[in-house]
Amino acid sequence: MSSQLVHVSTLSQIPPISSRHRHFLSQRNYIPANVYEHPAALLLERCSSLKELRHILPLIFKNGLYQEHLFQTKLVSSFCRYGSVDEAARVFEPIDDKLNVLYHTMLKGLAKVSDLDKALKFFVRMRYDDVEPVVYNFTYLLKVCGDEAELRVGKEIHGLLVKSGFSLDLFAMTGLENMYAKCRQVHEARKVFDRMPERDLVSWNTIVAGYSQNGMARMALEMVNLMCEENLKPSFITIVSVLPAVSALRSISIGKEIHGYAMRAGFDSLVNIATALVDMYAKCGSLKTARLLFDGMLEKNVVSWNSMIDAYVQNENPKEAMVIFQKMLDEGVKPTDVSVMGALHACADLGDLERGRFIHKLSVELELDRNVSVVNSLISMYCKCKEVDTAASMFGKLQSRTIVSWNAMILGFAQNGRPIEALNYFSQMQARTVKPDTFTYVSVITAIAELSITHHAKWIHGVVMRNCLDKNVFVTTALVDMYAKCGAIMIARLIFDMMSERHVTTWNAMIDGYGTHGIGKAALELFEEMQKGTIRPNGVTFLSVISACSHSGLVEAGLKCFHMMKENYSIEPSMDHYGAMVDLLGRAGRLNEAWDFIMQMPVKPAVNVYGAMLGACQIHKKVNFAEKVAERLFELNPEDGGYHVLLANIYRAASMWEKVGQVRVSMLRQGLRKTPGCSMVEIKNEVHSFFSGSTAHPSSKKIYAFLEKLICQIKEAGYVPDTNLILGLEDDVKEQLLSSHSEKLAISFGLLNTTAGTTIHVRKNLRVCADCHNATKYISLVTGREIIVRDMQRFHHFKNGACSCGDYW
């Protein structure tokens, strides 16, 4: 039986007045002086915690005061105030001659701990015991209904309230208004408000907060205007209630007006007002003003610190968020779950595993490690710090998993290159009848984008449409990104064009899609269209545009965008932007300019910058630059064998065999290995993986036999194996090794198991090698097939003997 049915059946047990048992109570008012002047009574008055209250209790018993109504009332009230309703009940139940006030106090206590079931049952008992309800009884119950979003029960109480004659009571109507607003029935709250014969400041503040909390920001502001027209001055609570509406509208001009009013009214020194203003300015994009206000606060509470941490996290400045969090700790402010979650978000954005582990340890010390929201944040942090197995272990131990927990794991696997496990978790989630939400579908779509399989893409697109989410901007943006990453750039553009609402991430996804497909001109045209609209480009937009220019050789356009980013949009370049610029110049053969650019960088170049330079050195066979760059790369990232392999390939292209040997010896000495090449192809809903030279696949004999004939065919068409890529072997052995590269095996398997005219889709974990790129062009020519290869950097569309990259990759 659902909890709602239990609640309603409880209320239905309230008997009519005529059938109630009469329980006459003597309401004694006289309290002897020796009772209310007793030291125990004074101690009760000054009691400030449950622990102190328990210490006072023996003194009351010892002095024979336990049966006095004064002490009984104060004990029940105190235990309820400190949330110990069970102890309050142990005092309340043995009393024979119960005062009505005791009933009211007990009901208030039950409502305070948000135990709606027990509160309703006690309310029914009150009616049986002939305790006439007072207005506060209803407001206590309505508050719990609002807090627990129990709309059906709230409506039942509304009915009882009217029957009891409180339909015109201002206090009761304000409680009703609050309940409906918290149950997301703000239109009902407004009806209650409009029917009120008189309204006070509290009822106005309640409706303002109701609109603000229910995403109706303009209505919240309109109510404040109406309030002023009725000559009611907004209070500090009005200001706190309406500022989130200003934040939602991102209207800094209105925010400044409210700030001015708060200053004139003398509210700006109040910690709640100052905190709300910090939050408003940050969400309106004025982070500097938010920080100035924060630094100028004479008093800060933990919410103030949390607001500033969140401000930096939401404004993509996780480093400063961590500075604020550390300062908070240094000043002895005890973090809450919100503080910890904000700091974990910052660590995740920074990829700072060490700090993340420190906060994990801190959460255990603060006894927050069982808080499901904190654990979900820990899972997300570990996933973003590439410790997905640690995250999975935490998820496995989590007893009360929420939809957020599942989403964090699905996205975590997807973002860590483990899409199959992401889809497995989605299946497990469905098997446990956990209903997916928008973010779940976005996470699953991200996993399929990583998998790059068109069939799966169409499947999830169908699921999204059946769940009526194909108009949701977050889902459709993910679909645009997914189709682009599955090689279906035209479908991605079709979805993009059909969208009635687009966010900056939507534009970024489409621009990036064009870039990875080598359609740089289309990316630039779309960027120009974006600039004409209301959506402001961000740092990711410029990174996508510069990368698109790099893949298409549009150097001048890329340089223009880099300068525009700072000059026109005040966006400071990140390390990724610097890396993209080096790639742009280096790929185009302008290595001297690329090197000068690195030397003139205002920040110390990171691995990605030097990595882009070394990649350019390989393309253009520049040994002198390669040696300088490799030396710095080995200092910055000595454990990455990929850069050693790249340097060895540069030496080999220059026939510097002794140097090649030195690099290989160095790798052996350090225990470094090259990442093995792996290519995947999907046939009949099954993904087949191939490693270079592997014979593990069940169809290996057929594949190699087919590939041998295919190599002969493409040789006749003009293909010449690039044996210079392999060192120290006879030419026939070199050709044999080249022919067993993973992408050739995957393509052969695809050709063997599909009908003529079917496009072959291959996913490669590394950059396509020059020989495979050349061979695939010839394979597309002799077979008449279109072959789409997605490597670690971009897409290659092979058709009729040519590649979409124009051999510029």
PDB file of C-alpha atoms in Angstrom, residues 40 254 300 561 650 707:
ATOM      1  CA  ALA A  40      15.434  22.974  37.983  1.00  0.00           C
ATOM      2  CA  ILE A 254      17.374  44.332 -11.795  1.00  0.00           C
ATOM      3  CA  LYS A 300      30.110  34.794   6.932  1.00  0.00           C
ATOM      4  CA  CYS A 561      39.765  33.134 -34.365  1.00  0.00           C
ATOM      5  CA  ILE A 650      60.874  10.522 -37.101  1.00  0.00           C
ATOM      6  CA  LEU A 707      43.297  -9.847 -47.152  1.00  0.00           C
TER       7      LEU A 707
END
